[in-house]
mmCIF file of C-alpha atoms and ligand atoms in Angstrom:
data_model
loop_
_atom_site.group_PDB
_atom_site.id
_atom_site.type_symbol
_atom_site.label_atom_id
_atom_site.label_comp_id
_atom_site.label_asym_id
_atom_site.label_seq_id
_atom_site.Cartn_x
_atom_site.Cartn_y
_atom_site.Cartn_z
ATOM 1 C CA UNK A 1 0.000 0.000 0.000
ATOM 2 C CA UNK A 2 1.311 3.313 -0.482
ATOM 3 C CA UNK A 3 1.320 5.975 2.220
ATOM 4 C CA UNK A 4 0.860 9.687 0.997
ATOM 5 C CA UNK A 5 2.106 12.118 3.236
ATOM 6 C CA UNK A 6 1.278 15.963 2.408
ATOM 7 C CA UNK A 7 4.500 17.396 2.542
ATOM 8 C CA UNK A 8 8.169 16.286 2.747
ATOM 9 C CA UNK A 9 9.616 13.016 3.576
ATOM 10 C CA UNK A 10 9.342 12.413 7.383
ATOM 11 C CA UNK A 11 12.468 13.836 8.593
ATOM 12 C CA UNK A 12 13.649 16.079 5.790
ATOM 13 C CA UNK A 13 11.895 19.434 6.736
ATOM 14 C CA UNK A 14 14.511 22.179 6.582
ATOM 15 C CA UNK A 15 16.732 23.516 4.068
ATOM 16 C CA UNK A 16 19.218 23.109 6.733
ATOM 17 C CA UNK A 17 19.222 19.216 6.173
ATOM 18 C CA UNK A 18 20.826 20.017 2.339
ATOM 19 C CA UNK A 19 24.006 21.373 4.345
ATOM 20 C CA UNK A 20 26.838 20.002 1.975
ATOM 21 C CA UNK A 21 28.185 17.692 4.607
ATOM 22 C CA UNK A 22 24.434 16.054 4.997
ATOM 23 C CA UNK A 23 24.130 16.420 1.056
ATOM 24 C CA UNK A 24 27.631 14.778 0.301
ATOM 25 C CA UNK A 25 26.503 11.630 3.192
ATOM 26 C CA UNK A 26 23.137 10.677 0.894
ATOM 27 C CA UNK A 27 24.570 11.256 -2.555
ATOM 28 C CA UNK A 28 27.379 8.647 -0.883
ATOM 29 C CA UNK A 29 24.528 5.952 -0.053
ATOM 30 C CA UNK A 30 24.350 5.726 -4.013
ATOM 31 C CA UNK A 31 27.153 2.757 -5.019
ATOM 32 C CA UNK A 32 29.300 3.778 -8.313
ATOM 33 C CA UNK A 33 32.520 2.514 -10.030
ATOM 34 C CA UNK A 34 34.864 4.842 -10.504
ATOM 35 C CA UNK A 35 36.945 6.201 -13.269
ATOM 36 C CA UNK A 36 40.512 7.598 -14.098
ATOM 37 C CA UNK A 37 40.105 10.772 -16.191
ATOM 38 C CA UNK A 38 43.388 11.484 -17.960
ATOM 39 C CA UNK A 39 45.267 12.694 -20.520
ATOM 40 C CA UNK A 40 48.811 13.911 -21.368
ATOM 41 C CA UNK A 41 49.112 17.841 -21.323
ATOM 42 C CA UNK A 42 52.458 19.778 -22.244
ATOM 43 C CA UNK A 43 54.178 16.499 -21.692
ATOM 44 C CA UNK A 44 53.011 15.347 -18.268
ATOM 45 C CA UNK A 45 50.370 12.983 -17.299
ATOM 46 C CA UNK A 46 47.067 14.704 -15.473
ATOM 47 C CA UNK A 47 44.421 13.006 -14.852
ATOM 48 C CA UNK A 48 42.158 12.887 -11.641
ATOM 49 C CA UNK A 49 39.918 9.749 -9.930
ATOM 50 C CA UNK A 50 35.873 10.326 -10.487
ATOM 51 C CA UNK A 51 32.861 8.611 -9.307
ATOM 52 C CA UNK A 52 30.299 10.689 -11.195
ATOM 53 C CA UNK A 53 31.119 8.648 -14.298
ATOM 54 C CA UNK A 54 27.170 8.182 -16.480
ATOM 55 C CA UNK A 55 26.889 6.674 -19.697
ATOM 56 C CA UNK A 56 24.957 8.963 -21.045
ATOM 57 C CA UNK A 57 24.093 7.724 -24.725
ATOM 58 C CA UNK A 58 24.495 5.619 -28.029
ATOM 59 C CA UNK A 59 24.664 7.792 -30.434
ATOM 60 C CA UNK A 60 26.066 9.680 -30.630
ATOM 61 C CA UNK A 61 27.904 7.603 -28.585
ATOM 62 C CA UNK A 62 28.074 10.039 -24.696
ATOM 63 C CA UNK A 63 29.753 9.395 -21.453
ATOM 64 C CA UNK A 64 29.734 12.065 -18.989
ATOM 65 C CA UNK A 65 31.991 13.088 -15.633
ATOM 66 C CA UNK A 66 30.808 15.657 -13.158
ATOM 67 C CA UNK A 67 33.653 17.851 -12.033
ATOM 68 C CA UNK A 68 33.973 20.162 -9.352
ATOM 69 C CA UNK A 69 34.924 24.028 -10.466
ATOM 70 C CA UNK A 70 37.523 24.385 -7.641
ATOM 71 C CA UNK A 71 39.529 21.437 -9.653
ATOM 72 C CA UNK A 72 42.836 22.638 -10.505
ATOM 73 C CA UNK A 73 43.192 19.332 -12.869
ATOM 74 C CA UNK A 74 40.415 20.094 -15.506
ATOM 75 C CA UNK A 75 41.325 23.054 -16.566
ATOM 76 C CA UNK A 76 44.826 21.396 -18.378
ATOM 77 C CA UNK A 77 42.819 18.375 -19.131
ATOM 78 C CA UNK A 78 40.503 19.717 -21.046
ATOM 79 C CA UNK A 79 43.187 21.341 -23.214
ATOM 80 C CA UNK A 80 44.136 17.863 -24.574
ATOM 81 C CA UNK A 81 43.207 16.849 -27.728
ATOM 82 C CA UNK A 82 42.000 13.355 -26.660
ATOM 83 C CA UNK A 83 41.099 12.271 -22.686
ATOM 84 C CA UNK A 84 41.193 9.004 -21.546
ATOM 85 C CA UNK A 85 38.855 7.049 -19.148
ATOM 86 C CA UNK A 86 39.149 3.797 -17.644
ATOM 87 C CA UNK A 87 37.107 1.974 -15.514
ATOM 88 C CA UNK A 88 38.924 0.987 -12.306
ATOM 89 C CA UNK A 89 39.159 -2.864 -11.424
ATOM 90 C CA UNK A 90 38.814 -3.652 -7.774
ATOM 91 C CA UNK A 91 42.396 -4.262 -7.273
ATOM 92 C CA UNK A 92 42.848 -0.144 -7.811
ATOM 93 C CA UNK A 93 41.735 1.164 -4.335
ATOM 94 C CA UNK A 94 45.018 2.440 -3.477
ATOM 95 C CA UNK A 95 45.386 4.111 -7.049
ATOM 96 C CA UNK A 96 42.677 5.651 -6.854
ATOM 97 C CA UNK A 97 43.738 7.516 -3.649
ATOM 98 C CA UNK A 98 46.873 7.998 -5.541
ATOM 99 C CA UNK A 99 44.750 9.415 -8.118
ATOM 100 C CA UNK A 100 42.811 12.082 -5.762
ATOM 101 C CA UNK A 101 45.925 12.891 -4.221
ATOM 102 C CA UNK A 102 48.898 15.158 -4.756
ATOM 103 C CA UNK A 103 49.250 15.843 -8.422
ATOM 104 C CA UNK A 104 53.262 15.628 -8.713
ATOM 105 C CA UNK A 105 52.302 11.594 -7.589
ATOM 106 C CA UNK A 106 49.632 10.513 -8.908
ATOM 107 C CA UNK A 107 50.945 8.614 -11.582
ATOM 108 C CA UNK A 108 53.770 7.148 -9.920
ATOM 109 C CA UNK A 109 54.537 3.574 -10.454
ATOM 110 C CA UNK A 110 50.989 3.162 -12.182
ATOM 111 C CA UNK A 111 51.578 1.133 -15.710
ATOM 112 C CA UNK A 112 49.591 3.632 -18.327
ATOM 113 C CA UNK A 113 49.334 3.548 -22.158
ATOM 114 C CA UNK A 114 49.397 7.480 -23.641
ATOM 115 C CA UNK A 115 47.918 7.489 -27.246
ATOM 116 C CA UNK A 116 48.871 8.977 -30.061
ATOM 117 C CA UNK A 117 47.080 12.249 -29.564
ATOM 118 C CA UNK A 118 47.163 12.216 -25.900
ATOM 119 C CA UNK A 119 44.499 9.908 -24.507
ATOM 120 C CA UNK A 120 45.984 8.327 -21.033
ATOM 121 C CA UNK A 121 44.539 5.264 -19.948
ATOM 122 C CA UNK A 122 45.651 2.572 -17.329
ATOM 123 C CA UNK A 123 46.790 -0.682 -18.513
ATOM 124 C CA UNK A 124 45.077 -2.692 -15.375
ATOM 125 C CA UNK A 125 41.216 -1.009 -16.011
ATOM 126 C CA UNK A 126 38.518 -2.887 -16.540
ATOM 127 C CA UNK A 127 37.139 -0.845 -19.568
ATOM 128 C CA UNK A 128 39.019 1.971 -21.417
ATOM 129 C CA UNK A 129 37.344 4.726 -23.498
ATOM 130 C CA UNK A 130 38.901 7.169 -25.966
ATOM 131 C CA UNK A 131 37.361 10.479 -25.698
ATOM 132 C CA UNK A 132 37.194 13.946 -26.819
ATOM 133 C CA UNK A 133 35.102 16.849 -25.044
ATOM 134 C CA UNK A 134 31.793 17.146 -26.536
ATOM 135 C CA UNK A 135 30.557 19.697 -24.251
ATOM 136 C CA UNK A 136 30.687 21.301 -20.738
ATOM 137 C CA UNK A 137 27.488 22.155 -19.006
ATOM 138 C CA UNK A 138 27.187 24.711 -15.837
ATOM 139 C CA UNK A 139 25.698 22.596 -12.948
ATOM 140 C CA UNK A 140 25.976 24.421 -9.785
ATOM 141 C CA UNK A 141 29.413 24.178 -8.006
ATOM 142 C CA UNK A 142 30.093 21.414 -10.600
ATOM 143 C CA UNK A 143 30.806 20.956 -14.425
ATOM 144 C CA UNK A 144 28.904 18.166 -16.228
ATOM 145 C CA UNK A 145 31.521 17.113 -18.750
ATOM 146 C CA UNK A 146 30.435 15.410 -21.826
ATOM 147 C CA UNK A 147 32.915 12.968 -23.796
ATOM 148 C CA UNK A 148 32.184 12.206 -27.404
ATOM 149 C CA UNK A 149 33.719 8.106 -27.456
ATOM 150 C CA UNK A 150 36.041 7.511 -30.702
ATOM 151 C CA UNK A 151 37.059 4.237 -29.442
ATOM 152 C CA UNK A 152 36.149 1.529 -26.501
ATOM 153 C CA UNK A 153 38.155 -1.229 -25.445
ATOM 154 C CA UNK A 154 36.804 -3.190 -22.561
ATOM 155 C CA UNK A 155 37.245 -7.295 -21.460
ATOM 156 C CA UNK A 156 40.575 -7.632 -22.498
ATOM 157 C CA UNK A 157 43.733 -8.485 -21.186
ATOM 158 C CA UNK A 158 44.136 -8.133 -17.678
ATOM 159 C CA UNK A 159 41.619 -5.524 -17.310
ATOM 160 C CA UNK A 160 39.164 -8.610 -17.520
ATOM 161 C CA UNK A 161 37.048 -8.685 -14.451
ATOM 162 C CA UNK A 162 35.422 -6.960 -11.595
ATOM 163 C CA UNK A 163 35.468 -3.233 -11.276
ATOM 164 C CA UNK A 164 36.117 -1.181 -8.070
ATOM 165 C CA UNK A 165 33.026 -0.185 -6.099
ATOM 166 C CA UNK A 166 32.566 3.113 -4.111
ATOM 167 C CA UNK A 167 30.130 3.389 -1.270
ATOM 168 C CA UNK A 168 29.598 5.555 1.623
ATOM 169 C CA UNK A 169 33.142 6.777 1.348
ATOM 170 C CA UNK A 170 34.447 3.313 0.969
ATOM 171 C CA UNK A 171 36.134 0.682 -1.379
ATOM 172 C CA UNK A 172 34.372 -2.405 -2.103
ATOM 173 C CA UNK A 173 33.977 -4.630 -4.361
ATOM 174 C CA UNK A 174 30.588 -6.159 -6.605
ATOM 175 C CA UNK A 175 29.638 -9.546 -5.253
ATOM 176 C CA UNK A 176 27.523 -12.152 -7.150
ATOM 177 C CA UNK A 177 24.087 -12.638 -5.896
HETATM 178 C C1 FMN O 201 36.568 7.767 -5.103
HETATM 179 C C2 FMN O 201 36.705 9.201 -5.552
HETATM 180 C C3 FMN O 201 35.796 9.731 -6.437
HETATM 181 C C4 FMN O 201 35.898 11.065 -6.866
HETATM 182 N N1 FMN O 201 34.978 11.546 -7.756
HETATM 183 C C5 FMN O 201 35.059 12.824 -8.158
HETATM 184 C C6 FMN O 201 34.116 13.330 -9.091
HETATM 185 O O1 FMN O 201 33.242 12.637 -9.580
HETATM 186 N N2 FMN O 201 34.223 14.647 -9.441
HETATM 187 C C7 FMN O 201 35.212 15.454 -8.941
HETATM 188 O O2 FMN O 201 35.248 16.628 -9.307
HETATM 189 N N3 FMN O 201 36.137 14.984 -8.077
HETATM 190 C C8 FMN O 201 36.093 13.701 -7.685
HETATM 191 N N4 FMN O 201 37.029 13.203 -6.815
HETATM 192 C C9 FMN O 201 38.146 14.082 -6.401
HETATM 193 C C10 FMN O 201 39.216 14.149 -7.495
HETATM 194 O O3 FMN O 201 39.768 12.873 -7.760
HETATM 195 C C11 FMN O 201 40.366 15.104 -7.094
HETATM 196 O O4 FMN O 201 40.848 14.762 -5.835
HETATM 197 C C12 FMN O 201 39.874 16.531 -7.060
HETATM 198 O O5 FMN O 201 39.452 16.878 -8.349
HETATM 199 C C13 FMN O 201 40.968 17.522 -6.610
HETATM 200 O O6 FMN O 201 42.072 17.453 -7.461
HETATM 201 P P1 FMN O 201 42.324 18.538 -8.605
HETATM 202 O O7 FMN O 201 42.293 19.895 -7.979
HETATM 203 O O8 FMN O 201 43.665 18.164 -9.169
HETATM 204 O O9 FMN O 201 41.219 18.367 -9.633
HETATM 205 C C14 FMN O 201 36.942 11.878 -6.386
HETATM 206 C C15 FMN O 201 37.883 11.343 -5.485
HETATM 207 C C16 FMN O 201 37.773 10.017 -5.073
HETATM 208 C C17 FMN O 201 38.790 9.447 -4.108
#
């Protein structure tokens, strides 16, 4: 049976419940992978973890990233020509730290494959995508970042497996029900 009730959910009254701190404890009940965003920009590697990876459609064929506007990393990465993504396999918690953390290391002893025209993506991932910016969208205190795919690569190699879950501010991994 469903319940109506008249006004807001029991318990979520004020606009003082949407502090950031409340906001950013909800949004974290919602599990995601999470992706390495990189690229190779006057001849070093940036690149940045994200969780706010969406496919976002086939064709043409759309991923998107939301980015905060304080990031210091997206403003060089979205000078490259090419960006690339790749889907973190549950082996990559630590990287993915490494990824968030201070730019001069965040690359460090991480095997990586740098296309042609500047795409970087990590040899371990579970799925790698090829990307260009499509188009950037104002949204809020972040930047929905759309990626036009030119190429995919995914189930290969030793990529092949389970991906690295985020939850509540924690690693995990997927497990078979
Ligand atoms: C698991 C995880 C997920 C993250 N997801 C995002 C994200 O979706 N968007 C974002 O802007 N930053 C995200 N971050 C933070 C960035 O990786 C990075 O730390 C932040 O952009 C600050 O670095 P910068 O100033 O070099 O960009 C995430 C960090 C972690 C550890």
């Amino acid at each position: 049976m469903i319940s109506r009730r008249s006004a807001t959910l029991t318990g979520v009254v004020t606009n003082q419940d949407l502090d950031p701190r409340r906001l950013r404890e909800a949004f974290g009940s919602f599990p995601s992978g999470v992706v390495a965003v990189a690229a190779e920009v006057d001849g070093e590697l940036v690149g940045l973890a994200a969780s706010s990876f969406t496919s976002v459609s086939l064709d043409p064929p759309l991923v998107s990233v939301s980015l905060a506007n304080t990031s210091k990393t997206w403003p060089d990465l979205r000078r490259a020509e090419r960006v690339g993504l790749t889907v973190l396999a549950e082996h990559h918690g630590e990287v993915c730290r490494q990824l968030a953390g201070p730019v001069e290391r965040r690359f460090d002893s991480v095997p990586v494959t740098v296309s042609e025209a500047g795409a970087v993506t990590l040899d371990e991932g579970v799925a790698r995508f090829d990307c260009s910016v499509y188009r950037e969208v104002d949204a809020g205190d972040h930047t929905i970042v759309l990626l036009l795919l030119h190429a995919v690569e995914h189930g290969a190699g030793n990529g092949e497996g389970a991906p690295l879950v985020f939850h509540r501010s924690a690693f995990g991994r997927m497990a078979v029900v």
